[in-house]
Amino acid sequence: MNLGLLAREGPSLAQGALVVIKIAAGHLTLGLIGGITLAIMQVYGGRFASSISDIIQKIFRSIPVLVLLIMAYFGLTRLVEMPAIIVAIIALGVRSMAYQSQVFRGGFKAVDPGQMESALSIGMTKLESIRFIILPQVLRKVIGPWSNIFNMEVKDISLAYAIGVLEILKRGRYIIRYTHGNSLLIYLSVALFYFLLARAGNTILYRLEALLRVPGFEGRGDS
Amino acid sequence: MQDILVTKNIHRSFGALEVLKGVSLSLQKGETKVIIGPSGTGKSTFLRCINQLTPPDKGEVWLEGIEVTNPKTDIYKIRQQIGMVFQHFNLFNHLSALNNVSVGLHRVKKLEKNEAKRMGLEALDRVGIRDKADSYPAELSGGQQQRVGIARALAMNPKVVLFDEPTSALDPELIGEVLEVMIKVAEEGMTILAVTHEMGFARSCAEEIIFMEKGRILEQGDPEKFFTEPEQERTKEFLHKITELYGNSKEGG
């Protein structure tokens, strides 16, 4: 193996890795906020709000993410000037929102309706009940299924390569091109990075689950 | 004395099924009234109409001169003043006993967190469960959970507390501790409207027993008269049945 090459090109790969982490943080946060909102609309909203939510999640769950990325790239940048990384965050974010909404919908449905009733009975509004009583329970319940989404979607960040985002795969390809080779070493490094990122994320999620654990909300156990 | 809670001609249907067909009653300050009747009669629905968890289709609810059923009334303010104790406790599962009681004081009444905790502990003390303040609902027995449920309602300092079959989901052995607390609360002067078939409680605390059937009040009266010489044949029949089930009303308490 050409370790000198890795030392020389490492910083470039690391920058690509940083871009991946930025996209992950951005799109998962967008998906989290949007997903919780869609789920609340679907479970607690009226007929109108819940059908809107349903239509949105169906659209973005049914279009391939690569198509979403390319559509967003050519559509959004025509409306507003924005860097490709933002386009990637938005495109991956709406897809994530759609999937997360389904995870959270299940979580909200799994909370006994009596919880909302007793929250209302002490004078909380519906939104306060959701915020202080329902959501904290949902979060504890969904960390497991949520980590699944995390795993899938973090890997899909490599698709942002298609719209020219300088993430780790794209940088790897550059290095291979101008060093005329080393493709195995570079691709292995890219793969290793994604592997470590996925594992680190899962570890953090397990820790979080353990941290939030209270009697009655046991987690998936240790691993 | 002034009526603190008044309902007038409450109607409520679910689809084609008319569950409440005009229920009117009133409670004075400090009074305890007990509603009994066969299941599916609308007793729970009636309680839920009072605090608008199930808004009535027709009729009025008044709490100390304020019309609860008026759409302009701030129902969230009103609900703070109407405590509710549920059949299945409905404790907030992710919160400790203390936080179950203090969350309303902190988040709804906007008290400082420490003040809310102090008052929460006081409320737990009233139901004799202060030592379980840090336990979570999953760690408590049904009877303990229901006592926390009562503390949660009392902590908000309500004008009236509604009990919706508070002991019917409990093991027989755990009913006593909950009844004891209910009797204490009644004796301390709380205004109580309870749906329960615990005749011991009814006899020792209630100023009036209300017999509901098929969405209507069939008969009402003070316990002494109600148990010894009920007017309606149907009431007699029902009292006979629950005596078989729950034992003689004279023994309980």
Short mmCIF file of C-alpha atoms in Angstrom, two decimals:
data_model
loop_
_atom_site.label_atom_id
_atom_site.label_comp_id
_atom_site.label_asym_id
_atom_site.label_seq_id
_atom_site.Cartn_x
_atom_site.Cartn_y
_atom_site.Cartn_z
CA MET A 1 0.00 0.00 0.00
CA ASN A 2 1.09 3.51 -0.76
CA LEU A 3 0.98 5.13 2.64
CA GLY A 4 2.84 8.22 1.42
CA LEU A 5 0.00 8.88 -0.96
CA LEU A 6 -2.51 8.64 1.86
CA ALA A 7 -0.48 11.06 3.94
CA ARG A 8 -0.32 13.51 1.05
CA GLU A 9 -3.93 13.23 -0.03
CA GLY A 10 -5.37 12.64 3.42
CA PRO A 11 -6.32 16.26 4.04
CA SER A 12 -8.25 16.36 0.80
CA LEU A 13 -10.15 13.22 1.73
CA ALA A 14 -10.72 14.62 5.20
CA GLN A 15 -12.30 17.71 3.70
CA GLY A 16 -14.61 15.48 1.71
CA ALA A 17 -15.40 13.59 4.89
CA LEU A 18 -16.26 16.86 6.59
CA VAL A 19 -18.65 17.68 3.77
CA VAL A 20 -20.36 14.32 4.31
CA ILE A 21 -20.71 15.05 8.02
CA LYS A 22 -22.14 18.50 7.28
CA ILE A 23 -24.66 17.07 4.85
CA ALA A 24 -25.60 14.35 7.34
CA ALA A 25 -26.13 16.86 10.14
CA GLY A 26 -28.07 19.18 7.86
CA HIS A 27 -30.33 16.73 6.13
CA LEU A 28 -31.07 14.62 9.20
CA THR A 29 -31.99 17.74 11.19
CA LEU A 30 -34.21 18.94 8.37
CA GLY A 31 -35.74 15.49 8.18
CA LEU A 32 -36.22 15.36 11.94
CA ILE A 33 -38.03 18.67 12.20
CA GLY A 34 -40.05 18.06 9.03
CA GLY A 35 -40.75 14.44 9.95
CA ILE A 36 -42.04 15.27 13.42
CA THR A 37 -44.18 18.05 11.97
CA LEU A 38 -45.66 15.79 9.30
CA ALA A 39 -46.32 13.08 11.87
CA ILE A 40 -48.09 15.49 14.22
CA MET A 41 -50.18 16.75 11.30
CA GLN A 42 -51.06 13.21 10.36
CA VAL A 43 -51.89 11.93 13.84
CA TYR A 44 -53.34 14.97 15.57
CA GLY A 45 -54.31 17.26 12.70
CA GLY A 46 -57.73 17.47 11.17
CA ARG A 47 -58.66 15.76 7.96
CA PHE A 48 -57.10 18.55 5.88
CA ALA A 49 -53.75 18.61 7.70
CA SER A 50 -53.48 14.85 7.71
CA SER A 51 -54.14 14.50 3.98
CA ILE A 52 -51.58 17.20 3.18
CA SER A 53 -49.07 15.34 5.32
CA ASP A 54 -49.96 12.07 3.66
CA ILE A 55 -49.53 13.42 0.15
CA ILE A 56 -46.13 14.95 0.98
CA GLN A 57 -44.73 11.79 2.53
CA LYS A 58 -46.02 9.64 -0.34
CA ILE A 59 -44.43 11.86 -2.97
CA PHE A 60 -41.00 11.97 -1.39
CA ARG A 61 -40.94 8.32 -0.46
CA SER A 62 -41.76 7.28 -4.01
CA ILE A 63 -39.15 9.19 -5.99
CA PRO A 64 -35.64 7.73 -6.18
CA VAL A 65 -33.27 9.87 -4.18
CA LEU A 66 -30.92 10.28 -7.13
CA VAL A 67 -33.80 11.70 -9.17
CA LEU A 68 -34.65 14.02 -6.27
CA LEU A 69 -31.05 15.22 -6.13
CA ILE A 70 -30.87 15.94 -9.86
CA MET A 71 -34.32 17.54 -9.91
CA ALA A 72 -33.41 19.75 -6.97
CA TYR A 73 -30.13 20.67 -8.60
CA PHE A 74 -31.71 21.82 -11.83
CA GLY A 75 -34.92 23.11 -10.27
CA LEU A 76 -33.82 24.92 -7.13
CA THR A 77 -30.71 26.56 -8.52
CA ARG A 78 -32.83 28.06 -11.27
CA LEU A 79 -34.92 29.81 -8.62
CA VAL A 80 -32.18 30.83 -6.20
CA GLU A 81 -28.45 30.75 -6.41
CA MET A 82 -27.16 28.18 -3.92
CA PRO A 83 -24.16 25.91 -3.51
CA ALA A 84 -24.53 22.23 -4.41
CA ILE A 85 -24.09 21.16 -0.80
CA ILE A 86 -27.25 23.06 0.17
CA VAL A 87 -29.11 21.45 -2.72
CA ALA A 88 -27.97 18.06 -1.44
CA ILE A 89 -29.11 18.85 2.11
CA ILE A 90 -32.53 19.92 0.85
CA ALA A 91 -33.03 16.97 -1.51
CA LEU A 92 -31.83 14.37 1.00
CA GLY A 93 -33.68 16.28 3.72
CA VAL A 94 -37.12 16.06 2.13
CA ARG A 95 -36.65 12.37 1.48
CA SER A 96 -35.55 11.92 5.08
CA MET A 97 -38.52 13.96 6.27
CA ALA A 98 -40.88 11.62 4.44
CA TYR A 99 -39.34 8.49 5.96
CA GLN A 100 -38.93 9.98 9.41
CA SER A 101 -42.56 11.06 9.40
CA GLN A 102 -43.53 7.41 9.18
CA VAL A 103 -41.25 6.43 12.04
CA PHE A 104 -42.68 9.21 14.20
CA ARG A 105 -46.23 8.49 13.14
CA GLY A 106 -45.79 4.96 14.50
CA GLY A 107 -44.28 6.43 17.66
CA PHE A 108 -47.19 8.83 18.23
CA LYS A 109 -49.70 6.06 17.58
CA ALA A 110 -47.95 3.86 20.12
CA VAL A 111 -48.58 6.34 22.94
CA ASP A 112 -51.78 5.59 24.81
CA PRO A 113 -54.51 8.19 24.06
CA GLY A 114 -55.00 8.45 27.82
CA GLN A 115 -51.71 10.35 28.02
CA MET A 116 -53.11 13.18 25.92
CA GLU A 117 -56.36 13.16 27.87
CA SER A 118 -54.72 13.50 31.23
CA ALA A 119 -52.44 16.24 29.88
CA LEU A 120 -55.49 18.13 28.60
CA SER A 121 -57.27 17.52 31.89
CA ILE A 122 -54.67 19.50 33.85
CA GLY A 123 -55.08 22.41 31.47
CA MET A 124 -52.38 21.86 28.87
CA THR A 125 -53.17 22.86 25.30
CA LYS A 126 -52.88 20.22 22.62
CA LEU A 127 -49.47 21.56 21.57
CA GLU A 128 -48.21 21.68 25.17
CA SER A 129 -49.43 18.12 25.66
CA ILE A 130 -47.50 17.00 22.60
CA ARG A 131 -44.39 18.90 23.59
CA PHE A 132 -44.17 18.02 27.27
CA ILE A 133 -45.95 14.68 27.50
CA ILE A 134 -46.25 12.88 24.17
CA LEU A 135 -43.07 13.77 22.29
CA PRO A 136 -40.67 12.83 25.13
CA GLN A 137 -42.23 9.37 25.13
CA VAL A 138 -42.18 9.10 21.34
CA LEU A 139 -38.50 10.04 21.18
CA ARG A 140 -37.65 7.23 23.58
CA LYS A 141 -39.65 4.76 21.55
CA VAL A 142 -38.31 5.65 18.10
CA ILE A 143 -34.56 5.75 18.61
CA GLY A 144 -34.34 2.14 17.39
CA PRO A 145 -36.19 2.58 14.09
CA TRP A 146 -34.61 6.01 13.70
CA SER A 147 -31.12 4.52 13.78
CA ASN A 148 -32.17 2.40 10.82
CA ILE A 149 -33.01 5.52 8.83
CA PHE A 150 -29.73 7.04 9.90
CA ASN A 151 -27.82 4.04 8.54
CA MET A 152 -29.54 4.07 5.17
CA GLU A 153 -29.43 7.77 4.62
CA VAL A 154 -25.90 8.46 5.70
CA LYS A 155 -24.69 6.10 3.00
CA ASP A 156 -26.87 7.79 0.40
CA ILE A 157 -24.92 10.98 0.92
CA SER A 158 -22.39 9.55 -1.51
CA LEU A 159 -25.01 10.13 -4.22
CA ALA A 160 -24.49 13.86 -3.84
CA TYR A 161 -21.43 13.15 -5.96
CA ALA A 162 -23.80 13.16 -8.94
CA ILE A 163 -24.57 16.87 -8.58
CA GLY A 164 -20.96 17.85 -8.10
CA VAL A 165 -20.76 18.11 -4.33
CA LEU A 166 -17.13 17.75 -3.30
CA GLU A 167 -17.79 15.00 -0.82
CA ILE A 168 -15.34 12.23 -0.04
CA LEU A 169 -16.15 10.02 -3.04
CA LYS A 170 -15.78 12.83 -5.53
CA ARG A 171 -12.48 13.88 -3.97
CA GLY A 172 -11.33 10.27 -4.10
CA ARG A 173 -12.10 10.14 -7.80
CA TYR A 174 -10.02 13.28 -8.38
CA ILE A 175 -7.09 11.80 -6.51
CA ILE A 176 -7.31 8.60 -8.52
CA ARG A 177 -7.41 10.59 -11.73
CA TYR A 178 -4.41 12.79 -11.11
CA THR A 179 -2.26 10.14 -9.43
CA HIS A 180 -3.09 7.71 -12.22
CA GLY A 181 -4.09 4.82 -10.05
CA ASN A 182 -4.38 3.82 -6.41
CA SER A 183 -8.06 3.28 -6.94
CA LEU A 184 -8.30 0.35 -4.53
CA LEU A 185 -6.59 2.24 -1.72
CA ILE A 186 -8.69 5.35 -2.20
CA TYR A 187 -12.01 3.52 -2.48
CA LEU A 188 -11.14 1.45 0.56
CA SER A 189 -10.50 4.65 2.49
CA VAL A 190 -13.84 6.05 1.38
CA ALA A 191 -15.60 2.84 2.35
CA LEU A 192 -13.83 2.78 5.70
CA PHE A 193 -14.92 6.35 6.39
CA TYR A 194 -18.56 5.57 5.70
CA PHE A 195 -18.33 2.45 7.81
CA LEU A 196 -16.86 4.37 10.75
CA LEU A 197 -19.40 7.15 10.38
CA ALA A 198 -22.31 4.71 10.45
CA ARG A 199 -20.89 2.89 13.46
CA ALA A 200 -20.15 6.10 15.35
CA GLY A 201 -23.67 7.32 14.71
CA ASN A 202 -25.13 4.09 15.98
CA THR A 203 -22.99 4.16 19.08
CA ILE A 204 -24.11 7.69 19.84
CA LEU A 205 -27.75 6.69 19.33
CA TYR A 206 -27.37 3.73 21.68
CA ARG A 207 -25.79 5.98 24.27
CA LEU A 208 -28.63 8.45 23.87
CA GLU A 209 -31.16 5.70 24.30
CA ALA A 210 -29.44 4.53 27.46
CA LEU A 211 -29.26 8.09 28.74
CA LEU A 212 -33.00 8.62 28.26
CA ARG A 213 -33.94 5.25 29.62
CA VAL A 214 -36.45 5.30 32.47
CA PRO A 215 -38.38 2.38 33.93
CA GLY A 216 -41.14 1.51 31.49
CA PHE A 217 -39.07 2.67 28.51
CA GLU A 218 -36.45 -0.01 28.24
CA GLY A 219 -34.29 0.23 25.14
CA ARG A 220 -33.04 -2.38 22.71
CA GLY A 221 -30.46 -3.60 25.16
CA ASP A 222 -26.74 -3.23 24.85
CA SER A 223 -24.71 -4.24 21.87
CA MET B 1 -75.12 28.05 49.37
CA GLN B 2 -73.95 28.71 45.87
CA ASP B 3 -73.70 25.94 43.33
CA ILE B 4 -70.10 25.48 42.22
CA LEU B 5 -70.79 23.11 39.34
CA VAL B 6 -73.99 23.02 37.32
CA THR B 7 -74.85 21.01 34.24
CA LYS B 8 -78.03 21.68 32.32
CA ASN B 9 -79.60 19.24 29.93
CA ILE B 10 -76.35 17.68 28.62
CA HIS B 11 -76.76 15.76 25.37
CA ARG B 12 -74.12 13.82 23.52
CA SER B 13 -74.26 11.36 20.65
CA PHE B 14 -71.63 9.20 19.03
CA GLY B 15 -72.81 8.71 15.48
CA ALA B 16 -76.37 7.47 15.63
CA LEU B 17 -76.01 6.42 19.26
CA GLU B 18 -77.36 8.95 21.72
CA VAL B 19 -75.33 8.35 24.86
CA LEU B 20 -76.53 11.28 26.97
CA LYS B 21 -80.15 12.36 26.70
CA GLY B 22 -80.29 15.42 28.88
CA VAL B 23 -78.41 15.21 32.17
CA SER B 24 -78.77 18.04 34.67
CA LEU B 25 -77.26 18.23 38.11
CA SER B 26 -75.56 20.64 40.45
CA LEU B 27 -72.95 20.49 43.18
CA GLN B 28 -72.47 22.89 46.02
CA LYS B 29 -69.07 23.72 47.38
CA GLY B 30 -67.71 20.86 49.47
CA GLU B 31 -70.36 18.41 48.33
CA THR B 32 -69.67 14.87 47.19
CA LYS B 33 -72.02 13.23 44.75
CA VAL B 34 -71.71 9.71 43.45
CA ILE B 35 -73.02 8.52 40.10
CA ILE B 36 -73.84 4.85 39.74
CA GLY B 37 -75.44 2.89 36.95
CA PRO B 38 -74.93 0.05 34.50
CA SER B 39 -72.03 0.20 32.06
CA GLY B 40 -72.68 1.87 28.75
CA THR B 41 -75.01 4.32 30.41
CA GLY B 42 -72.93 7.40 29.69
CA LYS B 43 -71.54 8.02 33.17
CA SER B 44 -67.97 8.48 31.97
CA THR B 45 -69.08 10.42 28.93
CA PHE B 46 -70.99 12.72 31.25
CA LEU B 47 -67.88 13.42 33.34
CA ARG B 48 -65.90 14.05 30.16
CA CYS B 49 -68.57 16.48 28.98
CA ILE B 50 -68.01 18.53 32.12
CA ASN B 51 -64.37 19.31 31.34
CA GLN B 52 -65.01 19.19 27.60
CA LEU B 53 -62.69 16.28 26.87
CA THR B 54 -65.85 15.16 25.08
CA PRO B 55 -67.73 18.33 24.26
CA PRO B 56 -71.51 17.95 24.63
CA ASP B 57 -73.71 18.41 21.56
CA LYS B 58 -76.26 20.37 23.54
CA GLY B 59 -76.62 21.70 27.05
CA GLU B 60 -74.60 23.88 29.37
CA VAL B 61 -71.90 23.40 31.98
CA TRP B 62 -71.26 26.14 34.52
CA LEU B 63 -68.34 26.37 36.92
CA GLU B 64 -68.68 29.04 39.59
CA GLY B 65 -70.74 31.31 37.39
CA ILE B 66 -68.63 30.82 34.26
CA GLU B 67 -70.19 29.03 31.33
CA VAL B 68 -67.72 26.29 30.45
CA THR B 69 -69.61 25.38 27.29
CA ASN B 70 -69.43 28.91 25.92
CA PRO B 71 -66.99 28.78 22.99
CA LYS B 72 -65.50 32.10 24.16
CA THR B 73 -64.49 30.62 27.51
CA ASP B 74 -60.81 29.70 27.81
CA ILE B 75 -61.26 25.98 28.26
CA TYR B 76 -57.60 25.47 29.24
CA LYS B 77 -58.04 27.84 32.18
CA ILE B 78 -61.23 26.00 33.17
CA ARG B 79 -59.63 22.57 33.00
CA GLN B 80 -56.99 23.66 35.51
CA GLN B 81 -59.88 24.14 37.93
CA ILE B 82 -61.51 20.78 37.24
CA GLY B 83 -59.38 17.89 38.41
CA MET B 84 -59.87 14.53 36.79
CA VAL B 85 -58.90 11.09 38.05
CA PHE B 86 -59.00 8.36 35.44
CA GLN B 87 -59.96 4.72 35.57
CA HIS B 88 -56.63 3.69 34.09
CA PHE B 89 -54.65 6.34 36.03
CA ASN B 90 -53.08 7.77 32.85
CA LEU B 91 -49.94 8.82 34.66
CA PHE B 92 -47.31 10.37 32.42
CA ASN B 93 -45.18 7.30 31.85
CA HIS B 94 -41.86 9.06 31.28
CA LEU B 95 -42.06 11.15 34.44
CA SER B 96 -41.40 10.29 38.07
CA ALA B 97 -44.28 10.42 40.53
CA LEU B 98 -43.15 13.86 41.65
CA ASN B 99 -42.84 15.20 38.12
CA ASN B 100 -46.25 13.79 37.26
CA VAL B 101 -47.65 16.06 39.92
CA SER B 102 -45.40 19.07 39.38
CA VAL B 103 -45.44 19.21 35.57
CA GLY B 104 -48.82 20.93 35.56
CA LEU B 105 -47.73 23.43 38.19
CA HIS B 106 -44.57 24.21 36.25
CA ARG B 107 -45.77 24.09 32.65
CA VAL B 108 -49.39 25.17 33.03
CA LYS B 109 -49.44 27.33 36.15
CA LYS B 110 -45.94 28.57 35.24
CA LEU B 111 -44.56 28.23 38.75
CA GLU B 112 -40.82 28.14 39.28
CA LYS B 113 -39.48 24.62 39.03
CA ASN B 114 -38.48 24.46 42.69
CA GLU B 115 -41.78 25.85 43.87
CA ALA B 116 -43.61 23.35 41.66
CA LYS B 117 -41.57 20.50 43.15
CA ARG B 118 -42.21 21.70 46.68
CA MET B 119 -45.96 21.81 46.06
CA GLY B 120 -45.77 18.50 44.23
CA LEU B 121 -44.20 16.88 47.30
CA GLU B 122 -46.94 18.38 49.45
CA ALA B 123 -49.58 16.85 47.18
CA LEU B 124 -47.83 13.47 47.31
CA ASP B 125 -47.81 13.83 51.06
CA ARG B 126 -51.58 14.34 51.10
CA VAL B 127 -52.08 10.99 49.40
CA GLY B 128 -49.45 9.34 51.58
CA ILE B 129 -46.96 8.51 48.88
CA ARG B 130 -44.19 11.04 49.34
CA ASP B 131 -41.63 8.26 49.74
CA LYS B 132 -42.28 7.19 46.14
CA ALA B 133 -41.59 10.65 44.70
CA ASP B 134 -38.72 9.44 42.55
CA SER B 135 -40.37 6.25 41.33
CA TYR B 136 -41.66 5.97 37.80
CA PRO B 137 -45.21 4.76 37.04
CA ALA B 138 -43.86 1.41 35.84
CA GLU B 139 -42.38 0.89 39.30
CA LEU B 140 -45.61 1.61 41.17
CA SER B 141 -48.54 -0.65 41.99
CA GLY B 142 -51.95 0.25 40.59
CA GLY B 143 -53.05 1.65 43.92
CA GLN B 144 -49.95 3.79 44.22
CA GLN B 145 -50.36 5.00 40.65
CA GLN B 146 -53.93 6.02 41.32
CA ARG B 147 -52.89 7.90 44.44
CA VAL B 148 -50.35 9.80 42.35
CA GLY B 149 -53.20 10.43 39.89
CA ILE B 150 -55.24 11.94 42.70
CA ALA B 151 -52.27 14.01 43.87
CA ARG B 152 -51.82 15.28 40.31
CA ALA B 153 -55.41 16.46 40.26
CA LEU B 154 -55.25 17.99 43.76
CA ALA B 155 -51.98 19.81 43.14
CA MET B 156 -53.65 22.10 40.63
CA ASN B 157 -55.91 23.28 43.46
CA PRO B 158 -59.12 22.58 41.55
CA LYS B 159 -62.62 23.73 42.44
CA VAL B 160 -64.00 20.27 41.81
CA VAL B 161 -62.51 16.84 41.18
CA LEU B 162 -64.10 14.31 38.85
CA PHE B 163 -63.40 10.66 39.62
CA ASP B 164 -64.03 8.31 36.71
CA GLU B 165 -64.28 4.80 38.17
CA PRO B 166 -61.02 5.31 40.05
CA THR B 167 -60.90 1.84 41.58
CA SER B 168 -62.40 -0.39 38.90
CA ALA B 169 -59.06 -1.19 37.26
CA LEU B 170 -57.45 -2.14 40.57
CA ASP B 171 -56.83 -5.48 42.19
CA PRO B 172 -59.25 -5.91 45.10
CA GLU B 173 -56.37 -5.66 47.57
CA LEU B 174 -55.35 -2.24 46.28
CA ILE B 175 -58.79 -0.64 46.32
CA GLY B 176 -58.67 0.17 50.03
CA GLU B 177 -55.72 2.55 49.92
CA VAL B 178 -57.32 4.55 47.10
CA LEU B 179 -60.71 4.73 48.83
CA GLU B 180 -59.00 5.89 51.99
CA VAL B 181 -57.46 8.78 50.09
CA MET B 182 -60.75 9.63 48.40
CA ILE B 183 -62.54 9.71 51.73
CA LYS B 184 -59.84 11.93 53.19
CA VAL B 185 -60.08 14.31 50.24
CA ALA B 186 -63.86 14.45 50.60
CA GLU B 187 -63.60 15.09 54.33
CA GLU B 188 -61.12 17.90 53.73
CA GLY B 189 -63.93 19.68 51.93
CA MET B 190 -63.12 19.07 48.27
CA THR B 191 -66.09 19.15 45.92
CA ILE B 192 -66.31 15.74 44.31
CA LEU B 193 -68.31 14.14 41.54
CA ALA B 194 -67.46 10.47 41.38
CA VAL B 195 -68.52 7.65 39.13
CA THR B 196 -67.95 4.60 41.28
CA HIS B 197 -69.63 1.48 42.50
CA GLU B 198 -67.81 1.54 45.82
CA MET B 199 -70.88 1.73 47.99
CA GLY B 200 -68.82 2.14 51.12
CA PHE B 201 -67.44 5.38 49.75
CA ALA B 202 -70.88 6.45 48.58
CA ARG B 203 -72.42 5.79 51.95
CA SER B 204 -69.75 7.46 54.03
CA CYS B 205 -69.07 10.50 51.85
CA ALA B 206 -71.87 11.21 49.40
CA GLU B 207 -74.52 13.80 50.02
CA GLU B 208 -76.38 12.39 47.09
CA ILE B 209 -76.43 9.24 44.98
CA ILE B 210 -77.38 9.60 41.34
CA PHE B 211 -78.57 6.56 39.44
CA MET B 212 -78.06 6.88 35.70
CA GLU B 213 -79.38 4.57 33.06
CA LYS B 214 -79.48 4.85 29.26
CA GLY B 215 -78.23 8.42 29.24
CA ARG B 216 -80.65 9.78 31.81
CA ILE B 217 -80.79 10.28 35.55
CA LEU B 218 -83.37 7.78 36.74
CA GLU B 219 -83.31 8.52 40.42
CA GLN B 220 -81.33 10.58 42.89
CA GLY B 221 -81.40 11.08 46.59
CA ASP B 222 -79.45 11.04 49.82
CA PRO B 223 -77.71 7.70 50.47
CA GLU B 224 -79.82 6.70 53.43
CA LYS B 225 -83.07 6.91 51.53
CA PHE B 226 -81.52 5.75 48.29
CA PHE B 227 -80.22 2.50 49.68
CA THR B 228 -83.10 1.67 51.99
CA GLU B 229 -86.16 2.68 50.00
CA PRO B 230 -85.37 3.46 46.36
CA GLU B 231 -88.40 4.61 44.42
CA GLN B 232 -87.78 2.97 41.09
CA GLU B 233 -88.03 -0.75 40.55
CA ARG B 234 -84.98 -0.54 38.24
CA THR B 235 -82.90 1.09 40.98
CA LYS B 236 -83.76 -1.70 43.40
CA GLU B 237 -82.77 -4.29 40.87
CA PHE B 238 -79.45 -2.57 40.18
CA LEU B 239 -78.66 -2.05 43.86
CA HIS B 240 -79.35 -5.69 44.44
CA LYS B 241 -76.90 -6.66 41.71
CA ILE B 242 -74.04 -4.48 42.91
CA THR B 243 -74.61 -5.57 46.50
CA GLU B 244 -74.00 -9.12 45.29
CA LEU B 245 -70.85 -7.97 43.52
CA TYR B 246 -69.34 -5.47 45.90
CA GLY B 247 -70.79 -6.58 49.20
CA ASN B 248 -73.24 -4.84 51.47
CA SER B 249 -72.98 -1.07 51.47
CA LYS B 250 -73.12 -0.99 55.26
CA GLU B 251 -69.89 -2.91 55.66
CA GLY B 252 -67.64 -1.01 53.32
CA GLY B 253 -65.75 2.18 53.93
#
